[in-house]
Amino acid sequence: MSGVILTMPGIPFTPEDVQVAHDDVVRIVRTTDWPSENLNAMPSYPLGWCSAMSYAVGRLLRRRGLGVWRIAANGHHDWLEYVDAGDVIYSVDATQHQFPGHEAAWLGLGSPPIADLYPAHDWAVCGGEPRSWAKWPSQVLDAVVTRRLR
């Protein structure tokens, strides 16, 4: 969605800000030796990385002052949403392209297209999620992102 200007008051990011954060995390996922980080069982990105990517990108956006995002989940797939007054303004599905018919990650206005197939029924605020929310891969990815992007 490059070139889209968000003019709504109070939106603390531009689409370019979100794209840069997403790309920073993807670069780390693709260039890290995960067994050396004690993460041996992860498949090749993007397959199976939805929870870890949502967790790490959402927390990075928050650390960069780009708003408080929530993880939308349904037990099969996770993505990020920026919500204002109850409406999903912008979303990031960093691994939508693991599903047939989707060629790339989704970063755009409203909900991601995959939400029509897998509606969310559980949400957690990035940085405020319950302790049980983040599984080991999510915690490891976030720690590596934090360390490498200081």
mmCIF file of C-alpha atoms in Angstrom:
data_model
loop_
_atom_site.group_PDB
_atom_site.id
_atom_site.type_symbol
_atom_site.label_atom_id
_atom_site.label_comp_id
_atom_site.label_asym_id
_atom_site.label_seq_id
_atom_site.Cartn_x
_atom_site.Cartn_y
_atom_site.Cartn_z
ATOM 1 C CA MET A 1 0.000 0.000 0.000
ATOM 2 C CA SER A 2 2.873 2.334 -0.564
ATOM 3 C CA GLY A 3 1.735 5.867 -1.235
ATOM 4 C CA VAL A 4 -1.432 5.639 0.855
ATOM 5 C CA ILE A 5 -1.591 8.567 3.243
ATOM 6 C CA LEU A 6 -3.406 8.058 6.514
ATOM 7 C CA THR A 7 -4.907 11.423 7.395
ATOM 8 C CA MET A 8 -6.970 10.373 10.372
ATOM 9 C CA PRO A 9 -6.009 12.311 13.486
ATOM 10 C CA GLY A 10 -4.196 10.241 16.065
ATOM 11 C CA ILE A 11 -2.914 7.525 13.733
ATOM 12 C CA PRO A 12 0.715 7.248 14.891
ATOM 13 C CA PHE A 13 2.207 5.648 11.780
ATOM 14 C CA THR A 14 2.416 5.779 8.024
ATOM 15 C CA PRO A 15 2.143 2.701 5.826
ATOM 16 C CA GLU A 16 5.847 3.136 5.099
ATOM 17 C CA ASP A 17 6.639 2.972 8.850
ATOM 18 C CA VAL A 18 4.767 -0.317 9.100
ATOM 19 C CA GLN A 19 6.427 -1.697 5.966
ATOM 20 C CA VAL A 20 9.902 -0.904 7.331
ATOM 21 C CA ALA A 21 9.162 -2.649 10.655
ATOM 22 C CA HIS A 22 7.736 -5.683 8.838
ATOM 23 C CA ASP A 23 10.713 -5.843 6.485
ATOM 24 C CA ASP A 24 13.170 -5.530 9.388
ATOM 25 C CA VAL A 25 11.633 -8.579 11.081
ATOM 26 C CA VAL A 26 11.456 -10.593 7.845
ATOM 27 C CA ARG A 27 15.146 -9.845 7.194
ATOM 28 C CA ILE A 28 16.003 -11.141 10.670
ATOM 29 C CA VAL A 29 13.885 -14.271 10.181
ATOM 30 C CA ARG A 30 15.649 -15.022 6.902
ATOM 31 C CA THR A 31 19.202 -14.332 8.111
ATOM 32 C CA THR A 32 19.230 -15.871 11.582
ATOM 33 C CA ASP A 33 20.648 -19.296 12.334
ATOM 34 C CA TRP A 34 17.655 -20.435 14.399
ATOM 35 C CA PRO A 35 19.243 -23.609 15.841
ATOM 36 C CA SER A 36 21.931 -21.383 17.394
ATOM 37 C CA GLU A 37 19.063 -19.472 19.047
ATOM 38 C CA ASN A 38 17.658 -22.728 20.468
ATOM 39 C CA LEU A 39 14.809 -22.742 17.962
ATOM 40 C CA ASN A 40 15.191 -25.917 15.927
ATOM 41 C CA ALA A 41 11.685 -26.888 14.927
ATOM 42 C CA MET A 42 10.490 -23.910 12.874
ATOM 43 C CA PRO A 43 9.646 -24.577 9.219
ATOM 44 C CA SER A 44 10.758 -22.294 6.399
ATOM 45 C CA TYR A 45 9.220 -18.828 6.494
ATOM 46 C CA PRO A 46 6.361 -18.058 5.995
ATOM 47 C CA LEU A 47 4.856 -21.476 6.801
ATOM 48 C CA GLY A 48 4.019 -21.683 10.492
ATOM 49 C CA TRP A 49 5.483 -18.303 11.436
ATOM 50 C CA CYS A 50 2.199 -16.369 11.835
ATOM 51 C CA SER A 51 2.140 -16.218 15.645
ATOM 52 C CA ALA A 52 5.824 -15.408 16.021
ATOM 53 C CA MET A 53 5.730 -12.762 13.279
ATOM 54 C CA SER A 54 2.604 -11.103 14.665
ATOM 55 C CA TYR A 55 4.106 -11.029 18.143
ATOM 56 C CA ALA A 56 7.502 -9.681 17.030
ATOM 57 C CA VAL A 57 6.260 -7.137 14.476
ATOM 58 C CA GLY A 58 3.586 -5.846 16.862
ATOM 59 C CA ARG A 59 6.055 -5.396 19.681
ATOM 60 C CA LEU A 60 8.553 -3.706 17.333
ATOM 61 C CA LEU A 61 5.877 -1.273 16.136
ATOM 62 C CA ARG A 62 5.101 -0.432 19.753
ATOM 63 C CA ARG A 63 8.794 0.046 20.653
ATOM 64 C CA ARG A 64 9.157 2.402 17.694
ATOM 65 C CA GLY A 65 6.240 4.508 18.906
ATOM 66 C CA LEU A 66 4.000 3.414 16.040
ATOM 67 C CA GLY A 67 0.942 2.660 18.127
ATOM 68 C CA VAL A 68 -0.468 -0.157 20.160
ATOM 69 C CA TRP A 69 -1.451 -3.066 17.947
ATOM 70 C CA ARG A 70 -3.380 -6.217 18.746
ATOM 71 C CA ILE A 71 -2.871 -9.773 17.632
ATOM 72 C CA ALA A 72 -5.980 -11.300 16.077
ATOM 73 C CA ALA A 73 -6.091 -15.081 16.334
ATOM 74 C CA ASN A 74 -8.376 -18.026 15.712
ATOM 75 C CA GLY A 75 -6.325 -21.104 16.536
ATOM 76 C CA HIS A 76 -5.219 -21.539 12.909
ATOM 77 C CA HIS A 77 -3.749 -18.178 11.947
ATOM 78 C CA ASP A 78 -2.677 -14.870 13.543
ATOM 79 C CA TRP A 79 -2.221 -11.339 12.217
ATOM 80 C CA LEU A 80 -1.936 -7.776 13.543
ATOM 81 C CA GLU A 81 -4.619 -5.111 13.690
ATOM 82 C CA TYR A 82 -4.488 -1.428 14.520
ATOM 83 C CA VAL A 83 -7.898 -0.558 15.919
ATOM 84 C CA ASP A 84 -9.416 2.878 16.502
ATOM 85 C CA ALA A 85 -12.877 3.347 18.027
ATOM 86 C CA GLY A 86 -13.609 -0.347 17.457
ATOM 87 C CA ASP A 87 -12.740 -0.302 13.752
ATOM 88 C CA VAL A 88 -9.801 -2.140 12.198
ATOM 89 C CA ILE A 89 -7.929 0.719 10.532
ATOM 90 C CA TYR A 90 -4.856 -1.151 9.306
ATOM 91 C CA SER A 91 -3.598 -4.713 9.461
ATOM 92 C CA VAL A 92 -0.456 -6.723 8.903
ATOM 93 C CA ASP A 93 -0.569 -10.375 7.945
ATOM 94 C CA ALA A 94 3.111 -11.166 7.611
ATOM 95 C CA THR A 95 2.473 -14.755 6.530
ATOM 96 C CA GLN A 96 -0.712 -14.595 4.458
ATOM 97 C CA HIS A 97 1.319 -15.912 1.510
ATOM 98 C CA GLN A 98 1.571 -19.337 3.134
ATOM 99 C CA PHE A 99 -2.018 -19.890 1.934
ATOM 100 C CA PRO A 100 -3.028 -20.703 -1.658
ATOM 101 C CA GLY A 101 -4.165 -17.705 -3.643
ATOM 102 C CA HIS A 102 -2.068 -15.198 -1.708
ATOM 103 C CA GLU A 103 1.244 -14.211 -3.239
ATOM 104 C CA ALA A 104 2.587 -11.858 -0.567
ATOM 105 C CA ALA A 105 2.235 -10.644 2.968
ATOM 106 C CA TRP A 106 -0.646 -8.234 3.583
ATOM 107 C CA LEU A 107 -0.033 -4.725 4.900
ATOM 108 C CA GLY A 108 -3.041 -2.547 4.273
ATOM 109 C CA LEU A 109 -6.193 -0.734 5.241
ATOM 110 C CA GLY A 110 -8.864 -2.721 7.042
ATOM 111 C CA SER A 111 -8.700 -6.426 7.797
ATOM 112 C CA PRO A 112 -6.496 -8.784 5.796
ATOM 113 C CA PRO A 113 -8.268 -10.794 3.080
ATOM 114 C CA ILE A 114 -7.473 -14.062 4.889
ATOM 115 C CA ALA A 115 -9.705 -12.913 7.773
ATOM 116 C CA ASP A 116 -12.705 -13.817 5.608
ATOM 117 C CA LEU A 117 -11.570 -17.470 5.608
ATOM 118 C CA TYR A 118 -10.291 -17.565 9.185
ATOM 119 C CA PRO A 119 -12.220 -15.017 11.282
ATOM 120 C CA ALA A 120 -10.524 -14.036 14.531
ATOM 121 C CA HIS A 121 -12.175 -14.904 17.827
ATOM 122 C CA ASP A 122 -9.353 -14.062 20.208
ATOM 123 C CA TRP A 123 -7.307 -10.881 20.571
ATOM 124 C CA ALA A 124 -4.381 -9.695 22.686
ATOM 125 C CA VAL A 125 -2.716 -6.294 22.846
ATOM 126 C CA CYS A 126 0.948 -6.443 21.782
ATOM 127 C CA GLY A 127 3.028 -5.794 24.853
ATOM 128 C CA GLY A 128 0.082 -6.521 27.136
ATOM 129 C CA GLU A 129 -0.790 -10.067 26.171
ATOM 130 C CA PRO A 130 -1.296 -12.689 28.878
ATOM 131 C CA ARG A 131 1.878 -14.550 29.831
ATOM 132 C CA SER A 132 0.487 -17.746 28.285
ATOM 133 C CA TRP A 133 -0.133 -16.052 24.909
ATOM 134 C CA ALA A 134 3.420 -16.021 23.562
ATOM 135 C CA LYS A 135 4.808 -19.446 22.793
ATOM 136 C CA TRP A 136 8.554 -20.154 22.727
ATOM 137 C CA PRO A 137 9.115 -19.266 19.020
ATOM 138 C CA SER A 138 7.403 -15.891 19.508
ATOM 139 C CA GLN A 139 9.517 -15.098 22.544
ATOM 140 C CA VAL A 140 12.747 -16.136 20.814
ATOM 141 C CA LEU A 141 12.001 -14.140 17.650
ATOM 142 C CA ASP A 142 11.123 -11.034 19.666
ATOM 143 C CA ALA A 143 14.322 -11.358 21.716
ATOM 144 C CA VAL A 144 16.444 -11.701 18.560
ATOM 145 C CA VAL A 145 14.685 -8.741 16.896
ATOM 146 C CA THR A 146 15.189 -6.618 20.008
ATOM 147 C CA ARG A 147 18.865 -7.556 20.221
ATOM 148 C CA ARG A 148 19.636 -7.040 16.529
ATOM 149 C CA LEU A 149 17.717 -3.770 16.093
ATOM 150 C CA ARG A 150 19.081 -1.855 19.074
#
